[in-house]
């Protein structure tokens, strides 16, 4: 997509489509909705995070403000918002690890969760999946986690302003005005996006959220492990969540991560439930349809197919957000089901 000026000087580029779904019966719970899909972009150089550079010691990196939205076609009242963030993948389709892409061929990692966004929207959520190619084209480590968190918060800030009829999204997405509850937000990050989502929602950084925005539940999906030299190292505080419920969902055949560090970092201190979730025989990349051709399974003889793995995601993840954003309890969240093993750590005290 063509580069555009920074926020406040550019119109939003929007593409919209209707995703047709089959309505469920009236007795189903939760209610099912037809779904609309909208994309927006303020350009590839629309945002910067002070302290995040193209490379250590280099210039501050330019980041895009681009996302795809799935939502109920007919919005009534205020809906919870679920924000999705992808992880570390090549920013450009030609394999170039830079940003913006010299050929304008940005890799659509943020579209790899359309199947999940559609299912969440069918269940009544407004779902925003954000592009983080600019982060992937910059420096790594904790600076990248901080930048992902700031990028996610910037999108939430724009949606808060949109809800009030203000900001860069207000003109083209005015149909959402007054229909999104920014005090009832869930976040999900995949791989290093999960690390960024935990950074954003950690006790240490809760005060950095935009005014009027409240995250109520977090699900790091196959999150990349963070570095801390020992369990008492101060680095753990940047990834410790004790004040809101969260679930860590990882595949048993994931050759890249194990996710256990986030549970160990918080359990015994948590004031809300923590769910340690294992998708049996799932790998790392099949949760993202744009990455599906890369099979990294450590047990290929019994690995799930991409469709089976996505079925795990659309079973557990909507139930998790229903439980903590809509107060619809589900046994699968706390206890799992065949193919989804769950260990729940109850709150202390």
Short mmCIF file of N, CA and C in Angstrom, two decimals, residues 34-99:
data_model
loop_
_atom_site.label_atom_id
_atom_site.label_comp_id
_atom_site.label_asym_id
_atom_site.label_seq_id
_atom_site.Cartn_x
_atom_site.Cartn_y
_atom_site.Cartn_z
N UNK A 34 -23.88 -11.97 11.29
CA UNK A 34 -23.19 -11.75 10.03
C UNK A 34 -22.02 -10.81 10.29
N UNK A 35 -21.00 -10.90 9.45
CA UNK A 35 -19.74 -10.21 9.73
C UNK A 35 -19.37 -9.27 8.59
N UNK A 36 -18.88 -8.11 8.94
CA UNK A 36 -18.31 -7.19 7.97
C UNK A 36 -16.82 -7.08 8.19
N UNK A 37 -16.08 -6.88 7.12
CA UNK A 37 -14.63 -6.73 7.19
C UNK A 37 -14.22 -5.39 6.60
N UNK A 38 -13.37 -4.68 7.31
CA UNK A 38 -12.88 -3.37 6.89
C UNK A 38 -11.37 -3.32 7.12
N UNK A 39 -10.64 -2.72 6.19
CA UNK A 39 -9.22 -2.48 6.40
C UNK A 39 -8.95 -0.98 6.42
N UNK A 40 -7.98 -0.57 7.23
CA UNK A 40 -7.57 0.83 7.22
C UNK A 40 -6.05 0.93 7.27
N UNK A 41 -5.52 2.00 6.70
CA UNK A 41 -4.09 2.26 6.76
C UNK A 41 -3.84 3.76 6.71
N UNK A 42 -2.99 4.22 7.60
CA UNK A 42 -2.54 5.60 7.58
C UNK A 42 -1.14 5.71 6.97
N UNK A 43 -0.65 4.63 6.42
CA UNK A 43 0.62 4.65 5.73
C UNK A 43 1.74 3.94 6.46
N UNK A 44 2.83 3.71 5.73
CA UNK A 44 3.95 2.93 6.24
C UNK A 44 4.88 3.72 7.15
N UNK A 45 4.74 5.05 7.17
CA UNK A 45 5.60 5.90 8.02
C UNK A 45 4.73 6.75 8.96
N UNK A 46 3.62 6.18 9.41
CA UNK A 46 2.62 6.97 10.14
C UNK A 46 2.93 7.14 11.62
N UNK A 47 3.88 6.37 12.16
CA UNK A 47 4.04 6.34 13.61
C UNK A 47 5.50 6.06 13.96
N UNK A 48 5.95 6.65 15.04
CA UNK A 48 7.28 6.37 15.58
C UNK A 48 7.18 6.16 17.08
N UNK A 49 8.05 5.31 17.60
CA UNK A 49 8.15 5.07 19.04
C UNK A 49 9.52 5.56 19.50
N UNK A 50 9.57 6.62 20.28
CA UNK A 50 10.87 7.09 20.79
C UNK A 50 11.61 5.96 21.50
N UNK A 51 12.87 5.79 21.15
CA UNK A 51 13.67 4.73 21.75
C UNK A 51 13.70 3.46 20.95
N UNK A 52 12.90 3.37 19.87
CA UNK A 52 12.94 2.18 19.02
C UNK A 52 13.54 2.57 17.67
N UNK A 53 14.59 1.89 17.26
CA UNK A 53 15.40 2.29 16.12
C UNK A 53 15.43 1.20 15.04
N UNK A 54 15.85 1.62 13.87
CA UNK A 54 16.04 0.63 12.80
C UNK A 54 17.08 -0.39 13.19
N UNK A 55 18.12 0.06 13.83
CA UNK A 55 19.13 -0.79 14.41
C UNK A 55 19.68 -0.06 15.63
N UNK A 56 20.27 -0.77 16.58
CA UNK A 56 20.76 -0.09 17.79
C UNK A 56 21.66 1.09 17.44
N UNK A 57 21.34 2.25 17.99
CA UNK A 57 22.12 3.44 17.72
C UNK A 57 21.78 4.15 16.44
N UNK A 58 20.87 3.59 15.65
CA UNK A 58 20.50 4.19 14.37
C UNK A 58 19.33 5.12 14.50
N UNK A 59 18.76 5.53 13.37
CA UNK A 59 17.61 6.45 13.41
C UNK A 59 16.37 5.77 13.98
N UNK A 60 15.47 6.59 14.51
CA UNK A 60 14.20 6.06 15.00
C UNK A 60 13.44 5.42 13.85
N UNK A 61 12.85 4.25 14.10
CA UNK A 61 12.18 3.50 13.04
C UNK A 61 10.81 4.08 12.72
N UNK A 62 10.45 4.04 11.45
CA UNK A 62 9.09 4.37 11.02
C UNK A 62 8.23 3.11 11.08
N UNK A 63 7.01 3.26 11.58
CA UNK A 63 6.08 2.14 11.70
C UNK A 63 4.79 2.46 10.97
N UNK A 64 4.12 1.42 10.51
CA UNK A 64 2.83 1.58 9.85
C UNK A 64 1.69 1.59 10.87
N UNK A 65 0.59 2.19 10.50
CA UNK A 65 -0.66 2.08 11.25
C UNK A 65 -1.69 1.48 10.29
N UNK A 66 -1.70 0.16 10.25
CA UNK A 66 -2.49 -0.61 9.30
C UNK A 66 -3.17 -1.74 10.05
N UNK A 67 -4.42 -2.02 9.73
CA UNK A 67 -5.14 -3.08 10.42
C UNK A 67 -6.31 -3.56 9.58
N UNK A 68 -6.76 -4.76 9.88
CA UNK A 68 -8.01 -5.29 9.34
C UNK A 68 -8.97 -5.47 10.51
N UNK A 69 -10.23 -5.11 10.28
CA UNK A 69 -11.26 -5.15 11.31
C UNK A 69 -12.33 -6.15 10.89
N UNK A 70 -12.71 -7.04 11.80
CA UNK A 70 -13.88 -7.90 11.63
C UNK A 70 -14.87 -7.53 12.73
N UNK A 71 -16.12 -7.37 12.36
CA UNK A 71 -17.11 -6.93 13.33
C UNK A 71 -18.49 -7.42 12.92
N UNK A 72 -19.42 -7.50 13.88
CA UNK A 72 -20.81 -7.79 13.50
C UNK A 72 -21.31 -6.75 12.50
N UNK A 73 -22.00 -7.21 11.49
CA UNK A 73 -22.46 -6.29 10.44
C UNK A 73 -23.42 -5.26 11.02
N UNK A 74 -24.25 -5.68 11.97
CA UNK A 74 -25.20 -4.76 12.60
C UNK A 74 -24.76 -4.55 14.04
N UNK A 75 -24.28 -3.36 14.34
CA UNK A 75 -23.81 -3.04 15.68
C UNK A 75 -24.92 -2.41 16.49
N UNK A 76 -25.22 -3.02 17.63
CA UNK A 76 -26.21 -2.50 18.56
C UNK A 76 -25.56 -2.43 19.93
N UNK A 77 -25.62 -1.27 20.57
CA UNK A 77 -24.97 -1.10 21.86
C UNK A 77 -23.46 -1.09 21.71
N UNK A 78 -22.76 -1.26 22.81
CA UNK A 78 -21.30 -1.25 22.81
C UNK A 78 -20.77 -2.68 22.85
N UNK A 79 -19.78 -2.94 22.01
CA UNK A 79 -19.19 -4.26 21.89
C UNK A 79 -17.77 -4.26 22.48
N UNK A 80 -17.36 -5.35 23.11
CA UNK A 80 -15.95 -5.46 23.51
C UNK A 80 -15.05 -5.47 22.28
N UNK A 81 -13.84 -4.97 22.45
CA UNK A 81 -12.86 -4.97 21.37
C UNK A 81 -11.77 -5.97 21.69
N UNK A 82 -11.41 -6.79 20.70
CA UNK A 82 -10.28 -7.71 20.81
C UNK A 82 -9.24 -7.29 19.80
N UNK A 83 -8.02 -7.05 20.27
CA UNK A 83 -6.93 -6.61 19.41
C UNK A 83 -5.93 -7.75 19.25
N UNK A 84 -5.56 -8.06 18.00
CA UNK A 84 -4.64 -9.14 17.67
C UNK A 84 -3.34 -8.56 17.12
N UNK A 85 -2.21 -9.18 17.49
CA UNK A 85 -0.91 -8.72 17.01
C UNK A 85 -0.07 -9.92 16.58
N UNK A 86 0.44 -9.88 15.36
CA UNK A 86 1.27 -10.98 14.86
C UNK A 86 2.71 -10.84 15.37
N UNK A 87 3.49 -11.84 15.08
CA UNK A 87 4.86 -11.88 15.58
C UNK A 87 5.91 -11.62 14.51
N UNK A 88 7.06 -12.24 14.70
CA UNK A 88 8.26 -11.95 13.91
C UNK A 88 8.26 -12.74 12.63
N UNK A 89 8.14 -12.03 11.53
CA UNK A 89 8.14 -12.63 10.20
C UNK A 89 8.71 -11.60 9.25
N UNK A 90 9.12 -12.04 8.08
CA UNK A 90 9.71 -11.12 7.12
C UNK A 90 8.74 -9.99 6.80
N UNK A 91 9.19 -8.73 6.85
CA UNK A 91 8.27 -7.62 6.57
C UNK A 91 7.84 -7.55 5.11
N UNK A 92 8.69 -8.01 4.20
CA UNK A 92 8.43 -7.85 2.76
C UNK A 92 8.32 -9.21 2.09
N UNK A 93 7.47 -9.29 1.09
CA UNK A 93 7.22 -10.56 0.43
C UNK A 93 8.43 -11.06 -0.36
N UNK A 94 9.34 -10.16 -0.73
CA UNK A 94 10.54 -10.61 -1.44
C UNK A 94 11.64 -11.05 -0.49
N UNK A 95 11.34 -11.10 0.81
CA UNK A 95 12.31 -11.55 1.79
C UNK A 95 13.17 -10.44 2.37
N UNK A 96 12.96 -9.20 1.97
CA UNK A 96 13.73 -8.08 2.47
C UNK A 96 13.36 -7.78 3.92
N UNK A 97 14.39 -7.66 4.78
CA UNK A 97 14.16 -7.35 6.19
C UNK A 97 14.42 -5.87 6.44
N UNK A 98 13.57 -5.06 5.87
CA UNK A 98 13.66 -3.62 6.07
C UNK A 98 12.26 -3.04 6.02
N UNK A 99 12.14 -1.77 6.40
CA UNK A 99 10.83 -1.12 6.36
C UNK A 99 10.99 0.36 6.13
#
